[in-house]
Amino acid sequence: MDSPVSDLAGQLRAARRVTVIAGAGLSAASGVPTFRGPGGLWRDFRPEELATAEAFERNPRLVWEWYDWRRQLISACRPNRAHEVLAAWNRRFARFALVTQNVDGLDERAGTTNVLRFHGSIWELSCFKRCEKAPESWRDDTAPFPELPPRCPHCGGLARPGVVWFGEAIDPGILQASREALACDVCLVVGTSAVVYPAAGLVLEAARLGAFTAEINPEPTEISGELDLAIAGKAEDVLDEVERLLSL
Ligand code: NAD
């Protein structure tokens, strides 16, 4: 009997349009902690207590200390085998899209070009008050910042991280491009606990549109039972195995 991994490789061999929906588990092997796994907590705060506009208004310094810590941590990390395989798929398939909830930028560093950053980027900053002079966002790789919180270089007010906080809307352009990417032959969900919507609902939409759907995650998730295939394993191991089969 075929193994789930060779089953997935077979589907991919016949595919032209591939969409991957990724979460924090994709970057776990690089050393970036997931929110819900070990190391996800920082000074006993849950991410939900820090990643909100209310938390920022209450205590911008505390929120920036958390982001500053994460930016330092991520800047010391390297893309892992899972990021590399997805970058190879970006080149292999006629149409490839990576919808990621990750904010770390490791996919771009691995060479993936079509990345739809659903939750923004930890390397972008914007003016918290959206002052008229500042661009919508700007790139800043400083880690750590010499002084916290960093300021908007245009109005001197508070700068904020360019990530989508709990309770905030996804960028409409990214949402639209992600929806368009759901019309695909294979839709693969990698390393997300599938509890943060609307990102978690995307793969079910791809299934409705006729895609073959699969999940790679060491743990079962709330949507495992609704997909064509659920592969229990780590992203870096399973993607490596699938890529070896594809390259035979
Ligand atoms: P999550 O922390 O809720 O879930 C992580 C999932 O990854 C779990 O289901 C876990 O079983 C799985 N996992 C752990 N190790 C894995 C591995 N080696 N291979 C495959 N899967 C593995 O994260 P989430 O679902 O992405 O959602 C939470 C939010 O957290 C997102 O909005 C995201 O922006 C943010 N976040 C981002 C990063 C990052 O940028 N790297 C890190 C942490 C959290």
Short mmCIF file of C-alpha atoms and ligand atoms in Angstrom, two decimals:
data_model
loop_
_atom_site.label_atom_id
_atom_site.label_comp_id
_atom_site.label_asym_id
_atom_site.label_seq_id
_atom_site.Cartn_x
_atom_site.Cartn_y
_atom_site.Cartn_z
CA MET A 1 0.00 0.00 0.00
CA ASP A 2 1.16 3.54 -0.72
CA SER A 3 2.44 5.56 2.22
CA PRO A 4 0.81 8.97 2.84
CA VAL A 5 4.10 10.62 1.80
CA SER A 6 4.21 8.84 -1.57
CA ASP A 7 0.50 9.57 -1.98
CA LEU A 8 1.25 13.30 -1.56
CA ALA A 9 4.23 13.08 -3.92
CA GLY A 10 1.99 11.42 -6.51
CA GLN A 11 -0.56 14.25 -6.25
CA LEU A 12 2.19 16.84 -6.58
CA ARG A 13 3.72 15.09 -9.58
CA ALA A 14 0.46 15.64 -11.47
CA ALA A 15 -0.05 19.20 -10.17
CA ARG A 16 0.53 22.51 -11.93
CA ARG A 17 -0.87 24.87 -9.32
CA VAL A 18 0.27 24.34 -5.73
CA THR A 19 -0.61 26.44 -2.71
CA VAL A 20 0.96 25.98 0.73
CA ILE A 21 -0.55 27.49 3.86
CA ALA A 22 2.05 27.66 6.59
CA GLY A 23 2.19 28.37 10.31
CA ALA A 24 4.74 28.61 13.07
CA GLY A 25 5.61 24.87 12.88
CA LEU A 26 7.40 25.52 9.57
CA SER A 27 9.99 27.63 11.38
CA ALA A 28 10.20 25.47 14.54
CA ALA A 29 13.30 23.59 13.30
CA SER A 30 15.01 26.96 12.73
CA GLY A 31 14.64 27.64 16.46
CA VAL A 32 11.75 30.14 16.25
CA PRO A 33 9.33 29.16 19.06
CA THR A 34 5.69 28.51 18.12
CA PHE A 35 3.09 30.43 20.16
CA ARG A 36 1.52 27.35 21.64
CA GLY A 37 4.55 25.10 21.96
CA PRO A 38 7.44 25.09 24.48
CA GLY A 39 9.29 28.42 24.57
CA GLY A 40 6.25 30.27 23.23
CA LEU A 41 5.78 32.19 26.44
CA TRP A 42 7.81 35.28 27.26
CA ARG A 43 8.02 36.47 30.91
CA ASP A 44 4.78 34.59 31.63
CA PHE A 45 2.76 36.62 29.11
CA ARG A 46 0.61 34.83 26.58
CA PRO A 47 0.96 36.20 23.00
CA GLU A 48 -2.74 37.10 23.07
CA GLU A 49 -1.96 39.53 25.94
CA LEU A 50 0.77 41.32 23.97
CA ALA A 51 -0.22 41.17 20.30
CA THR A 52 -3.12 43.62 20.46
CA ALA A 53 -3.58 47.36 19.85
CA GLU A 54 -5.00 47.70 23.39
CA ALA A 55 -1.87 46.17 24.94
CA PHE A 56 0.26 48.55 22.85
CA GLU A 57 -1.72 51.60 23.93
CA ARG A 58 -1.53 50.50 27.55
CA ASN A 59 2.20 49.74 27.54
CA PRO A 60 4.07 50.25 24.24
CA ARG A 61 7.42 49.63 25.88
CA LEU A 62 6.42 46.20 27.18
CA VAL A 63 4.99 45.17 23.81
CA TRP A 64 8.12 46.44 22.02
CA GLU A 65 10.38 44.54 24.49
CA TRP A 66 8.62 41.36 23.38
CA TYR A 67 8.99 42.16 19.68
CA ASP A 68 12.60 43.29 20.17
CA TRP A 69 13.33 39.92 21.87
CA ARG A 70 11.67 38.02 19.02
CA ARG A 71 13.50 40.06 16.35
CA GLN A 72 16.85 39.30 18.01
CA LEU A 73 15.95 35.63 18.29
CA ILE A 74 14.84 35.38 14.62
CA SER A 75 17.86 37.31 13.30
CA ALA A 76 20.06 34.53 14.74
CA CYS A 77 17.98 31.80 12.99
CA ARG A 78 18.52 30.29 9.56
CA PRO A 79 15.95 28.85 7.14
CA ASN A 80 15.57 25.07 7.63
CA ARG A 81 15.07 22.21 5.16
CA ALA A 82 11.30 22.84 5.04
CA HIS A 83 11.83 26.46 3.86
CA GLU A 84 14.36 25.21 1.29
CA VAL A 85 11.96 22.63 -0.17
CA LEU A 86 9.22 25.27 -0.52
CA ALA A 87 11.69 27.57 -2.29
CA ALA A 88 12.44 24.69 -4.69
CA TRP A 89 8.69 24.23 -5.26
CA ASN A 90 8.38 27.93 -6.06
CA ARG A 91 10.70 27.19 -8.99
CA ARG A 92 9.28 23.72 -9.81
CA PHE A 93 5.56 24.40 -10.23
CA ALA A 94 3.95 26.52 -12.96
CA ARG A 95 2.06 28.42 -10.26
CA PHE A 96 3.10 28.35 -6.63
CA ALA A 97 1.89 30.45 -3.71
CA LEU A 98 2.92 30.36 -0.07
CA VAL A 99 0.33 31.87 2.25
CA THR A 100 2.15 32.21 5.54
CA GLN A 101 1.02 33.25 8.97
CA ASN A 102 4.67 33.56 9.93
CA VAL A 103 6.15 37.00 10.35
CA ASP A 104 9.81 35.92 10.50
CA GLY A 105 10.80 36.37 6.82
CA LEU A 106 12.65 33.01 6.69
CA ASP A 107 10.81 31.96 3.50
CA GLU A 108 12.10 34.96 1.57
CA ARG A 109 15.58 34.30 2.96
CA ALA A 110 15.32 30.71 1.62
CA GLY A 111 14.47 32.10 -1.82
CA THR A 112 10.67 31.80 -2.08
CA THR A 113 9.39 34.75 -4.06
CA ASN A 114 5.62 34.36 -4.07
CA VAL A 115 5.02 34.79 -0.33
CA LEU A 116 1.66 36.15 0.81
CA ARG A 117 2.33 37.38 4.32
CA PHE A 118 -1.05 36.98 5.92
CA HIS A 119 0.02 38.39 9.27
CA GLY A 120 2.61 40.90 8.05
CA SER A 121 6.30 41.03 8.83
CA ILE A 122 8.19 41.54 12.06
CA TRP A 123 10.85 43.37 9.98
CA GLU A 124 8.44 46.09 8.85
CA LEU A 125 7.46 49.06 11.01
CA SER A 126 4.70 51.60 10.61
CA CYS A 127 3.56 54.81 12.31
CA PHE A 128 1.10 53.87 15.07
CA LYS A 129 -0.93 57.02 14.46
CA ARG A 130 -0.62 56.57 10.67
CA CYS A 131 0.78 60.09 10.27
CA GLU A 132 0.44 61.55 6.81
CA LYS A 133 4.16 61.86 6.10
CA ALA A 134 5.12 58.24 6.82
CA PRO A 135 4.83 55.55 4.14
CA GLU A 136 2.42 52.73 4.95
CA SER A 137 5.37 50.76 6.32
CA TRP A 138 9.15 50.68 6.15
CA ARG A 139 11.77 47.96 6.59
CA ASP A 140 14.01 48.12 9.66
CA ASP A 141 16.33 45.21 10.54
CA THR A 142 17.79 46.81 13.69
CA ALA A 143 17.89 44.21 16.45
CA PRO A 144 18.09 45.07 19.26
CA PHE A 145 16.86 48.65 19.06
CA PRO A 146 19.17 51.00 20.99
CA GLU A 147 16.09 52.62 22.50
CA LEU A 148 12.56 51.35 23.02
CA PRO A 149 9.97 52.01 21.78
CA PRO A 150 11.26 52.97 18.30
CA ARG A 151 9.82 56.16 16.83
CA CYS A 152 8.26 57.16 13.53
CA PRO A 153 11.07 59.05 11.72
CA HIS A 154 8.48 61.41 10.21
CA CYS A 155 6.35 62.61 13.15
CA GLY A 156 8.35 61.37 16.15
CA GLY A 157 5.34 59.43 17.44
CA LEU A 158 5.36 55.75 18.29
CA ALA A 159 6.30 53.22 15.62
CA ARG A 160 4.57 49.83 15.71
CA PRO A 161 5.57 46.44 14.35
CA GLY A 162 4.17 45.69 10.88
CA VAL A 163 2.29 42.61 12.04
CA VAL A 164 -1.44 41.96 12.16
CA TRP A 165 -2.52 41.97 15.78
CA PHE A 166 -5.40 39.99 17.26
CA GLY A 167 -8.62 41.79 16.40
CA GLU A 168 -7.12 43.55 13.34
CA ALA A 169 -8.13 42.97 9.73
CA ILE A 170 -5.95 41.14 7.23
CA ASP A 171 -4.66 43.41 4.43
CA PRO A 172 -7.40 43.27 1.75
CA GLY A 173 -4.86 42.85 -1.09
CA ILE A 174 -3.20 39.89 0.65
CA LEU A 175 -6.60 38.38 1.47
CA GLN A 176 -7.70 38.68 -2.14
CA ALA A 177 -4.45 37.18 -3.52
CA SER A 178 -4.68 34.34 -0.97
CA ARG A 179 -8.28 33.58 -1.97
CA GLU A 180 -7.23 33.49 -5.62
CA ALA A 181 -4.44 31.05 -4.76
CA LEU A 182 -7.03 28.60 -3.37
CA ALA A 183 -8.04 27.66 -6.92
CA CYS A 184 -5.22 25.10 -7.14
CA ASP A 185 -4.54 21.39 -7.72
CA VAL A 186 -2.92 20.69 -4.35
CA CYS A 187 -3.35 22.72 -1.16
CA LEU A 188 -1.01 21.78 1.66
CA VAL A 189 -1.21 23.05 5.24
CA VAL A 190 2.06 22.91 7.14
CA GLY A 191 2.70 23.51 10.83
CA THR A 192 -0.32 25.46 11.93
CA SER A 193 -2.58 24.60 14.83
CA ALA A 194 -5.50 25.83 12.67
CA VAL A 195 -7.11 27.78 15.48
CA VAL A 196 -6.41 31.33 14.22
CA TYR A 197 -9.09 32.33 11.67
CA PRO A 198 -9.46 33.31 8.88
CA ALA A 199 -6.15 31.66 7.97
CA ALA A 200 -7.35 28.28 9.20
CA GLY A 201 -10.43 28.38 6.98
CA LEU A 202 -8.46 28.76 3.74
CA VAL A 203 -7.66 25.09 3.18
CA LEU A 204 -11.31 24.12 3.61
CA GLU A 205 -12.18 26.69 0.96
CA ALA A 206 -9.52 25.15 -1.35
CA ALA A 207 -11.18 21.73 -0.77
CA ARG A 208 -14.55 23.19 -1.76
CA LEU A 209 -12.97 24.51 -4.93
CA GLY A 210 -11.75 21.01 -5.80
CA ALA A 211 -8.12 20.93 -4.59
CA PHE A 212 -6.51 17.83 -3.13
CA THR A 213 -5.84 18.83 0.48
CA ALA A 214 -3.17 17.59 2.85
CA GLU A 215 -1.70 18.54 6.22
CA ILE A 216 1.76 18.07 7.68
CA ASN A 217 1.89 18.41 11.45
CA PRO A 218 3.29 16.19 14.23
CA GLU A 219 0.00 16.69 16.14
CA PRO A 220 -3.58 16.22 14.92
CA THR A 221 -5.42 19.53 14.47
CA GLU A 222 -9.09 20.53 14.45
CA ILE A 223 -9.19 20.20 10.65
CA SER A 224 -7.13 16.98 10.19
CA GLY A 225 -10.26 14.88 9.72
CA GLU A 226 -11.62 17.15 6.99
CA LEU A 227 -8.64 16.87 4.64
CA ASP A 228 -7.76 14.22 2.04
CA LEU A 229 -4.53 13.38 3.83
CA ALA A 230 -3.07 14.15 7.27
CA ILE A 231 0.62 13.29 7.56
CA ALA A 232 1.83 13.04 11.17
CA GLY A 233 5.38 14.34 11.07
CA LYS A 234 7.65 17.34 11.19
CA ALA A 235 7.68 19.76 8.25
CA GLU A 236 11.45 19.54 7.77
CA ASP A 237 11.39 15.70 7.61
CA VAL A 238 8.21 15.17 5.58
CA LEU A 239 8.91 17.91 3.01
CA ASP A 240 12.43 16.57 2.57
CA GLU A 241 11.05 13.08 1.89
CA VAL A 242 8.41 14.36 -0.54
CA GLU A 243 11.02 16.42 -2.40
CA ARG A 244 13.31 13.37 -2.71
CA LEU A 245 10.43 11.39 -4.25
CA LEU A 246 9.63 14.26 -6.64
CA SER A 247 13.25 14.47 -7.75
CA LEU A 248 13.59 10.72 -8.56
P1 NAD B 1 0.81 27.80 16.66
O1 NAD B 1 1.93 28.10 17.59
O2 NAD B 1 -0.56 27.96 17.12
O3 NAD B 1 0.92 26.28 16.12
C1 NAD B 1 2.09 25.70 15.68
C2 NAD B 1 1.75 24.35 15.07
O4 NAD B 1 2.95 23.81 14.54
C3 NAD B 1 1.20 23.29 16.04
O5 NAD B 1 0.06 22.69 15.48
C4 NAD B 1 2.34 22.26 16.17
O6 NAD B 1 1.85 20.93 16.34
C5 NAD B 1 3.01 22.42 14.84
N1 NAD B 1 4.43 22.08 14.80
C6 NAD B 1 5.37 22.18 15.79
N2 NAD B 1 6.56 21.79 15.33
C7 NAD B 1 6.39 21.43 14.02
C8 NAD B 1 7.27 20.97 13.00
N3 NAD B 1 8.57 20.78 13.23
N4 NAD B 1 6.72 20.72 11.79
C9 NAD B 1 5.40 20.92 11.53
N5 NAD B 1 4.54 21.36 12.46
C10 NAD B 1 5.04 21.61 13.69
O7 NAD B 1 1.10 28.69 15.41
P2 NAD B 1 0.20 29.15 14.20
O8 NAD B 1 -0.87 28.12 13.94
O9 NAD B 1 1.09 29.53 13.13
O10 NAD B 1 -0.59 30.46 14.64
C11 NAD B 1 -0.37 31.38 15.54
C12 NAD B 1 0.08 32.77 15.14
O11 NAD B 1 1.38 32.90 15.64
C13 NAD B 1 0.20 33.14 13.71
O12 NAD B 1 -0.63 34.21 13.51
C14 NAD B 1 1.65 33.65 13.52
O13 NAD B 1 1.65 34.97 12.99
C15 NAD B 1 2.22 33.72 14.87
N6 NAD B 1 3.58 33.18 15.04
C16 NAD B 1 4.52 33.32 14.06
C17 NAD B 1 5.80 32.79 14.24
C18 NAD B 1 6.83 32.95 13.15
O14 NAD B 1 6.79 33.94 12.42
N7 NAD B 1 7.75 31.99 13.01
C19 NAD B 1 6.11 32.10 15.41
C20 NAD B 1 5.13 31.98 16.39
C21 NAD B 1 3.86 32.51 16.18
#
